[in-house]
Coordinates of C-alpha atoms in Angstrom, one line a residue:
Chain A
M1 CA 284.7 98.0 -79.9
P2 CA 284.0 96.3 -82.9
Q3 CA 280.3 98.7 -82.6
N4 CA 282.0 101.4 -81.5
R5 CA 284.1 101.7 -84.8
K6 CA 281.3 100.5 -87.0
R7 CA 279.3 103.5 -85.8
S8 CA 282.9 106.0 -85.7
Q9 CA 283.5 105.5 -89.6
I10 CA 280.8 104.1 -91.4
G11 CA 281.7 102.8 -94.7
A12 CA 284.7 101.8 -94.3
E13 CA 283.8 98.6 -95.7
G14 CA 280.2 99.0 -96.7
E15 CA 279.3 103.0 -98.0
N16 CA 283.0 103.2 -99.2
R17 CA 282.8 100.9 -101.9
T18 CA 279.6 102.1 -103.8
R19 CA 279.9 105.1 -106.9
M20 CA 278.0 107.8 -107.3
T21 CA 277.3 109.8 -110.2
L22 CA 275.1 112.1 -108.6
R23 CA 276.7 115.8 -110.4
S24 CA 278.8 116.4 -113.8
A25 CA 280.6 119.3 -111.0
D26 CA 283.5 119.6 -108.4
F27 CA 286.0 121.0 -107.3
E28 CA 288.4 119.8 -110.6
S29 CA 288.9 122.8 -112.9
A30 CA 290.0 125.0 -109.9
V31 CA 292.8 121.8 -109.9
S32 CA 295.7 124.4 -110.5
T33 CA 294.7 127.4 -108.8
N34 CA 295.4 128.0 -104.3
S35 CA 293.8 131.6 -105.2
T36 CA 291.3 133.5 -103.0
T37 CA 290.4 135.6 -105.8
P38 CA 287.4 134.8 -108.1
A39 CA 288.8 136.1 -111.3
V40 CA 292.5 134.3 -111.0
R41 CA 290.1 130.9 -109.4
G42 CA 288.4 130.6 -112.2
A43 CA 290.8 131.9 -114.2
S44 CA 292.9 128.9 -113.9
I45 CA 293.0 125.9 -115.7
K46 CA 295.3 122.6 -114.9
R47 CA 297.9 122.2 -117.6
P48 CA 299.1 119.1 -119.4
M49 CA 302.1 119.2 -117.6
N50 CA 304.3 118.7 -121.1
F51 CA 308.4 120.3 -119.9
C52 CA 310.5 118.4 -117.1
S53 CA 310.5 121.2 -113.4
S54 CA 313.9 120.7 -113.0
C55 CA 315.9 120.8 -116.2
G56 CA 313.5 122.1 -118.8
A57 CA 312.8 119.5 -121.4
R58 CA 311.3 117.3 -122.7
V59 CA 309.0 115.2 -120.4
A60 CA 307.2 111.5 -122.1
L61 CA 305.1 109.1 -121.0
R62 CA 307.2 105.8 -119.9
I63 CA 307.3 103.1 -116.7
P64 CA 309.8 103.8 -114.2
D65 CA 311.9 100.4 -114.4
G66 CA 310.6 98.5 -111.3
D67 CA 307.1 100.6 -111.3
H68 CA 303.7 99.9 -112.4
L69 CA 302.5 102.8 -113.9
E70 CA 303.2 105.2 -117.1
R71 CA 305.3 108.3 -115.7
R72 CA 305.5 111.4 -116.6
V73 CA 310.0 110.5 -116.9
C74 CA 312.1 113.8 -118.3
T75 CA 314.1 112.9 -120.9
A76 CA 317.1 114.4 -120.2
C77 CA 317.9 114.0 -117.2
G78 CA 316.3 112.0 -115.7
T79 CA 313.6 113.5 -112.8
V80 CA 309.8 111.6 -112.6
H81 CA 307.4 112.9 -111.5
Y82 CA 304.8 112.2 -110.2
E83 CA 301.7 113.2 -109.7
N84 CA 299.0 112.5 -106.2
P85 CA 295.6 113.8 -105.8
K86 CA 295.1 116.5 -103.7
L87 CA 293.4 117.2 -100.7
I88 CA 290.5 119.2 -100.3
A89 CA 289.5 120.7 -96.1
G90 CA 286.1 121.3 -95.3
C91 CA 283.9 122.0 -93.1
V92 CA 279.8 122.3 -92.4
P93 CA 279.2 125.2 -89.9
E94 CA 276.5 124.9 -87.6
H95 CA 275.6 127.9 -84.8
D96 CA 271.9 127.7 -83.0
G97 CA 270.9 124.2 -85.1
K98 CA 271.3 126.3 -88.0
I99 CA 274.0 125.4 -91.3
L100 CA 276.6 128.9 -93.4
L101 CA 276.0 128.0 -96.5
C102 CA 277.9 130.0 -98.5
R103 CA 276.9 130.8 -102.6
R104 CA 279.8 130.4 -105.6
A105 CA 281.3 133.5 -107.0
I106 CA 283.7 131.5 -108.8
E107 CA 283.8 128.8 -111.3
P108 CA 283.5 125.9 -110.9
R109 CA 279.3 125.8 -110.3
R110 CA 279.5 129.8 -110.0
G111 CA 275.7 130.9 -108.4
Y112 CA 275.5 127.2 -107.0
W113 CA 276.0 127.2 -103.2
T114 CA 278.3 124.7 -100.9
I115 CA 280.1 124.6 -97.5
P116 CA 282.9 126.5 -96.7
A117 CA 286.6 124.1 -98.4
G118 CA 288.9 124.6 -100.7
F119 CA 292.6 123.0 -102.0
M120 CA 295.3 122.6 -98.5
E121 CA 298.4 124.0 -98.3
N122 CA 301.7 123.0 -97.1
E123 CA 302.6 123.9 -93.9
E124 CA 299.4 123.6 -91.8
T125 CA 297.1 120.8 -90.9
L126 CA 293.2 119.9 -92.0
Q127 CA 291.7 121.7 -89.2
Q128 CA 293.9 124.6 -90.2
A129 CA 293.1 124.3 -94.5
A130 CA 289.1 123.8 -92.8
A131 CA 289.3 126.9 -91.0
R132 CA 291.4 129.2 -92.8
E133 CA 289.0 128.9 -95.5
C134 CA 285.4 129.2 -93.3
W135 CA 286.9 132.7 -92.4
E136 CA 288.3 133.1 -96.1
E137 CA 284.3 132.3 -98.0
A138 CA 282.3 133.2 -95.1
L139 CA 284.1 135.6 -92.4
A140 CA 283.3 133.6 -90.2
R141 CA 285.7 132.8 -87.1
V142 CA 285.3 127.8 -86.3
E143 CA 285.6 125.5 -83.6
I144 CA 286.5 123.0 -85.4
G145 CA 285.4 118.9 -84.4
G146 CA 285.6 115.1 -85.5
I147 CA 285.8 114.4 -89.6
C148 CA 282.2 114.0 -91.1
A149 CA 282.6 112.6 -94.0
I150 CA 285.8 112.0 -96.2
V151 CA 285.4 111.3 -100.5
H152 CA 287.0 110.2 -103.1
V153 CA 286.9 112.0 -106.2
L154 CA 288.1 109.8 -107.6
H155 CA 288.3 111.5 -111.7
A156 CA 289.3 114.5 -110.4
H157 CA 291.9 113.4 -108.1
Q158 CA 290.5 114.5 -105.2
V159 CA 290.2 113.9 -100.9
H160 CA 288.0 115.6 -99.4
V161 CA 287.9 115.4 -95.6
M162 CA 285.1 117.4 -94.4
F163 CA 284.4 118.5 -90.7
C164 CA 281.9 118.9 -88.5
A165 CA 281.9 122.9 -87.1
S166 CA 280.7 124.9 -84.5
L167 CA 280.7 129.1 -84.9
A168 CA 282.2 130.1 -82.4
E169 CA 280.6 133.8 -82.4
P170 CA 277.1 134.0 -84.6
A171 CA 279.1 136.5 -86.8
Y172 CA 279.7 135.4 -90.8
G173 CA 280.4 137.9 -94.2
V174 CA 280.3 137.2 -97.5
G175 CA 284.0 136.7 -98.5
V176 CA 285.8 137.0 -101.9
E177 CA 285.3 134.2 -103.2
S178 CA 280.2 134.5 -102.4
L179 CA 278.0 135.8 -104.0
E180 CA 276.4 135.2 -101.1
V181 CA 276.5 133.6 -97.1
M182 CA 273.5 131.8 -95.2
L183 CA 272.7 130.4 -91.9
C184 CA 270.1 128.0 -93.2
A185 CA 267.3 125.7 -92.0
E186 CA 267.6 122.4 -92.3
A187 CA 264.1 122.6 -94.0
D188 CA 265.5 126.2 -96.4
I189 CA 268.5 124.0 -97.5
P190 CA 268.4 124.3 -101.0
W191 CA 269.1 120.8 -102.4
P192 CA 268.8 121.0 -106.3
D193 CA 271.9 124.5 -106.4
I194 CA 274.5 122.6 -103.9
A195 CA 277.5 122.9 -105.8
F196 CA 279.2 119.2 -105.3
P197 CA 278.7 116.1 -104.9
S198 CA 280.6 115.7 -102.3
V199 CA 279.5 118.6 -100.2
A200 CA 275.8 117.8 -100.5
F201 CA 277.0 114.1 -99.2
A202 CA 278.9 115.9 -96.4
L203 CA 275.5 117.9 -95.3
R204 CA 273.1 115.0 -95.1
R205 CA 275.4 112.6 -93.9
Y206 CA 275.7 115.4 -91.3
L207 CA 272.1 116.0 -90.6
G208 CA 271.5 112.2 -90.9
D209 CA 273.9 112.2 -87.1
R210 CA 272.1 114.8 -86.0
A211 CA 269.1 113.7 -86.0
A212 CA 270.1 110.0 -84.8
G213 CA 272.0 112.2 -82.1
T214 CA 275.6 110.3 -83.5
Q215 CA 278.1 111.7 -85.5
G216 CA 280.4 109.6 -87.0
L217 CA 283.1 109.9 -90.0
H218 CA 280.9 108.5 -93.8
F219 CA 283.4 107.8 -96.3
T220 CA 282.5 107.8 -99.8
T221 CA 283.6 107.3 -103.1
I222 CA 283.0 109.8 -106.9
D223 CA 283.8 108.3 -110.0
Q224 CA 283.0 109.9 -113.2
R225 CA 286.0 108.7 -115.1
L226 CA 283.9 107.0 -117.2
A227 CA 281.4 109.9 -118.2
R228 CA 284.6 111.7 -118.8
A229 CA 286.4 108.9 -121.8
Chain B
M1 CA 276.8 112.1 -78.9
P2 CA 279.4 114.7 -78.0
Q3 CA 280.3 111.7 -75.5
N4 CA 281.1 109.8 -79.2
R5 CA 282.5 112.8 -81.1
K6 CA 285.2 113.0 -78.9
R7 CA 285.9 109.2 -78.0
S8 CA 286.1 108.7 -81.7
Q9 CA 288.1 111.3 -82.8
I10 CA 290.5 112.2 -80.1
G11 CA 292.7 115.2 -79.9
A12 CA 290.8 117.1 -83.4
E13 CA 291.4 120.1 -80.5
G14 CA 293.3 119.1 -78.2
E15 CA 296.5 116.8 -79.3
N16 CA 296.1 118.5 -82.1
R17 CA 297.8 121.1 -81.7
T18 CA 300.4 119.7 -80.2
R19 CA 304.1 119.3 -81.5
M20 CA 306.9 116.1 -81.7
T21 CA 309.6 116.3 -83.0
L22 CA 310.6 112.5 -82.3
R23 CA 313.1 111.7 -85.0
S24 CA 315.0 113.2 -87.6
A25 CA 312.9 111.4 -90.9
D26 CA 310.1 110.7 -92.6
F27 CA 308.9 109.7 -96.4
E28 CA 309.9 113.4 -96.9
S29 CA 313.5 112.9 -98.8
A30 CA 311.0 109.6 -101.3
V31 CA 308.5 112.4 -102.0
S32 CA 309.6 113.1 -105.6
T33 CA 308.7 109.3 -105.9
N34 CA 306.3 106.1 -105.5
S35 CA 307.6 103.3 -107.5
T36 CA 308.0 100.2 -105.3
T37 CA 312.0 99.4 -107.0
P38 CA 313.9 99.8 -103.3
A39 CA 316.8 100.8 -106.1
V40 CA 314.7 103.9 -107.6
R41 CA 313.1 105.0 -104.7
G42 CA 316.0 105.0 -102.9
A43 CA 318.0 107.6 -105.1
S44 CA 315.7 109.7 -105.8
I45 CA 315.9 113.4 -104.4
K46 CA 313.0 116.3 -104.2
R47 CA 314.3 117.6 -107.1
P48 CA 313.5 122.4 -107.2
M49 CA 311.1 124.0 -110.2
N50 CA 312.8 126.3 -112.0
F51 CA 310.7 125.9 -114.9
C52 CA 307.2 125.8 -116.6
S53 CA 306.2 122.3 -117.2
S54 CA 303.6 123.9 -119.6
C55 CA 305.6 126.0 -121.9
G56 CA 309.1 125.3 -120.7
A57 CA 310.4 128.8 -120.2
R58 CA 311.5 129.5 -115.8
V59 CA 309.6 130.3 -113.4
A60 CA 309.8 133.1 -109.9
L61 CA 309.2 133.1 -107.0
R62 CA 305.8 135.2 -107.2
I63 CA 302.5 136.1 -105.2
P64 CA 299.4 136.2 -107.6
D65 CA 296.9 138.7 -108.7
G66 CA 294.2 138.2 -104.9
D67 CA 296.7 135.7 -103.6
H68 CA 298.5 136.0 -100.4
L69 CA 301.0 133.4 -100.7
E70 CA 304.4 133.2 -102.9
R71 CA 304.0 130.7 -105.6
R72 CA 305.7 129.3 -108.1
V73 CA 304.5 131.9 -112.4
C74 CA 306.4 131.3 -115.4
T75 CA 307.6 133.7 -116.6
A76 CA 305.9 133.4 -119.8
C77 CA 303.0 132.2 -119.8
G78 CA 301.8 133.3 -116.3
T79 CA 300.6 129.3 -115.2
V80 CA 300.6 129.6 -111.4
H81 CA 301.9 125.5 -110.1
Y82 CA 300.3 125.2 -107.3
E83 CA 302.4 122.7 -104.7
N84 CA 300.2 121.2 -102.0
P85 CA 300.5 118.2 -99.4
K86 CA 301.2 115.3 -100.4
L87 CA 299.0 111.8 -98.2
I88 CA 300.8 108.8 -97.3
A89 CA 298.0 105.4 -96.0
G90 CA 299.1 103.2 -94.6
C91 CA 297.9 100.4 -91.9
V92 CA 298.5 98.6 -88.2
P93 CA 298.0 94.8 -90.0
E94 CA 297.6 92.8 -87.3
H95 CA 297.1 89.3 -87.0
D96 CA 296.2 85.9 -83.8
G97 CA 296.9 89.7 -81.7
K98 CA 300.3 90.0 -83.3
I99 CA 301.4 93.4 -86.1
L100 CA 302.7 92.7 -88.8
L101 CA 306.4 94.6 -89.2
C102 CA 308.5 95.4 -91.8
R103 CA 312.2 96.3 -91.9
R104 CA 312.4 99.0 -94.8
A105 CA 314.9 98.1 -97.6
I106 CA 315.0 101.6 -99.2
E107 CA 316.7 104.6 -97.9
P108 CA 315.4 107.0 -96.2
R109 CA 314.9 104.4 -92.5
R110 CA 316.8 101.2 -95.0
G111 CA 317.2 98.9 -92.3
Y112 CA 314.6 100.5 -90.1
W113 CA 310.9 98.9 -88.4
T114 CA 307.7 100.8 -89.8
I115 CA 304.3 99.7 -90.8
P116 CA 303.2 98.3 -94.2
A117 CA 302.9 103.1 -95.7
G118 CA 302.8 104.8 -99.3
F119 CA 302.2 107.2 -101.7
M120 CA 298.2 106.9 -102.3
E121 CA 298.3 107.5 -106.2
N122 CA 295.7 109.2 -108.4
E123 CA 292.6 107.0 -109.5
E124 CA 292.6 105.1 -105.7
T125 CA 290.7 105.1 -102.9
L126 CA 293.3 105.3 -98.9
Q127 CA 291.6 102.3 -97.8
Q128 CA 292.4 100.7 -101.7
A129 CA 295.9 102.3 -101.1
A130 CA 296.9 101.1 -98.1
A131 CA 296.1 97.6 -99.0
R132 CA 298.4 98.0 -102.3
E133 CA 301.2 99.1 -99.5
C134 CA 300.9 96.1 -98.0
W135 CA 300.6 93.8 -100.6
E136 CA 304.2 95.3 -102.3
E137 CA 305.6 95.8 -98.4
A138 CA 304.4 92.9 -96.8
L139 CA 302.4 90.2 -99.3
A140 CA 299.4 90.4 -97.1
R141 CA 296.1 90.0 -98.3
V142 CA 294.2 93.0 -95.8
E143 CA 290.6 94.2 -94.4
I144 CA 290.6 97.3 -93.9
G145 CA 288.9 98.8 -90.7
G146 CA 289.4 102.5 -89.4
I147 CA 291.6 105.3 -90.1
C148 CA 293.5 104.5 -86.9
A149 CA 295.2 107.8 -86.8
I150 CA 296.0 111.0 -89.0
V151 CA 299.7 112.6 -88.7
H152 CA 300.2 115.7 -90.5
V153 CA 304.0 115.6 -90.9
L154 CA 304.4 119.9 -91.4
H155 CA 307.8 120.2 -92.8
A156 CA 307.6 117.2 -95.4
H157 CA 304.4 118.6 -97.1
Q158 CA 302.1 115.6 -95.8
V159 CA 299.6 113.6 -94.6
H160 CA 299.5 110.3 -93.1
V161 CA 296.8 108.3 -92.5
M162 CA 297.1 105.1 -90.9
F163 CA 294.1 102.2 -91.0
C164 CA 293.6 100.0 -88.7
A165 CA 294.1 96.2 -90.7
S166 CA 293.8 92.8 -90.1
L167 CA 294.6 89.9 -92.6
A168 CA 292.2 88.4 -94.1
E169 CA 294.7 84.8 -94.1
P170 CA 297.6 84.7 -92.1
A171 CA 300.1 84.4 -95.2
Y172 CA 302.8 87.1 -96.0
G173 CA 306.4 87.6 -97.3
V174 CA 308.7 90.1 -97.8
G175 CA 308.0 92.4 -100.6
V176 CA 310.9 94.3 -103.2
E177 CA 310.6 96.9 -100.6
S178 CA 310.9 94.9 -97.4
L179 CA 314.2 92.8 -95.8
E180 CA 311.9 91.1 -93.4
V181 CA 308.8 91.0 -92.8
M182 CA 307.3 89.6 -89.2
L183 CA 304.2 89.6 -87.4
C184 CA 305.0 90.8 -83.4
A185 CA 304.3 90.4 -80.1
E186 CA 303.4 94.8 -79.2
A187 CA 305.9 93.3 -76.2
D188 CA 308.6 92.6 -79.3
I189 CA 307.8 95.6 -81.2
P190 CA 311.9 97.0 -81.3
W191 CA 310.1 100.8 -80.3
P192 CA 314.1 102.1 -80.6
D193 CA 314.5 100.3 -84.7
I194 CA 310.7 101.6 -86.0
A195 CA 311.5 104.1 -89.1
F196 CA 309.8 107.2 -88.9
P197 CA 307.8 108.9 -86.3
S198 CA 304.1 108.6 -87.8
V199 CA 304.7 104.7 -87.4
A200 CA 305.3 104.7 -83.4
F201 CA 302.6 107.5 -82.9
A202 CA 299.7 105.0 -85.2
L203 CA 301.6 101.5 -83.0
R204 CA 301.5 103.3 -79.4
R205 CA 297.6 104.7 -79.7
Y206 CA 296.6 101.2 -81.8
L207 CA 297.8 99.9 -79.4
G208 CA 296.7 102.0 -76.3
D209 CA 293.2 102.0 -78.1
R210 CA 292.9 97.3 -77.6
A211 CA 294.2 98.1 -74.4
A212 CA 291.8 99.8 -73.3
G213 CA 289.3 97.9 -75.8
T214 CA 288.2 101.8 -77.8
Q215 CA 288.8 102.3 -81.2
G216 CA 289.2 105.9 -81.7
L217 CA 290.7 108.0 -84.4
H218 CA 294.1 110.1 -83.0
F219 CA 295.2 113.6 -84.4
T220 CA 298.6 114.3 -84.2
T221 CA 300.9 117.5 -85.5
I222 CA 304.9 117.2 -87.1
D223 CA 306.5 119.7 -87.1
Q224 CA 310.5 120.3 -87.7
R225 CA 310.7 123.0 -89.7
L226 CA 313.0 124.9 -87.7
A227 CA 315.8 122.2 -87.0
R228 CA 316.1 122.2 -91.0
A229 CA 315.9 125.9 -91.0

């Protein structure tokens, strides 16, 4: 049992505690948008929270009674506006030994390559979100398998959950968020042009597992808070 | 490899699609609070979004250009306020064959039993969140292991991630959110008084795996949208 646990969820106590500072970009500048339109998504920037979304009065940073962290609290109605990490769902879609990659038509990292991934919506499962993103970005229907990687992107307040996947049929196209989509042999993966460190992590672990004949759930943490301070 | 995948992430293509309607309550009525104080947490109710948190003007439900879902959009500055699922992190803490359970001092489900779990904060990992909740609710230090269960709670817009865990030492106490904390033998688990269906699911799968000498990642989906309509 411990053997199986270690193989299937690698890094829960080891790699999980490493800190990576591979690249400067991730999904963070799209943090306030789920839109599928490049113009809308690229134009969106996370706005500061100044007002209470319930009553419209000003908010102030305070530590609520009994809490230990500063929150945005309404100065009129007292509503505490908690902010929590957002989920990104994606997949590594394989067909005939090749991986489906999309070249981004939107910022951040326009022109760089990614696996299909994006913000999870309310009222869908992680698997449904991953499959939906693959359809939107690459017009490809996938069978979603096990989780390949979970990446904590601390500075962006995001958790990226990347699944193994296989194309249901060898059909794909260029979705509205993509400039280009390709089925790519391992040797041809454009590593210097991969858009996000979480994507590079998921791809490397997926391919490493494939080569080793295993399949694990790999954790890592990316923390660029110091770089941004 | 497929063998391992099936065993380690059970339900990714099967159980995942079932729909459970076990109980009427989950963390949803605490959706807008991360507070550790019973009075604060119990009193908090999710408030409707009426105003733009950026500029303070009214919001309206609209489908933004290029999107396909209704969003709350500011009628003055145009900011789109996306709403996404929140993460709950928890663990099944074991010591000497027994499970650490907490009787809730707060609503929802005050007086019912749970494993330690709560809203994930920004700038922490899932493992850190699960360990923190165990400390806050049961004053127990745990070693976090692999993920035992992922539960999509569709109607509450939540994803519950429950880890295997073991007490670092046989020490625990009654945290501020708990009325009572116990190390409980499997035969003594108060199943009719378990607070949430996701907790019952994680416990049953954890104990089933333990009995079988395996350790898997189990998915399920809980959907009470129809019950609430």
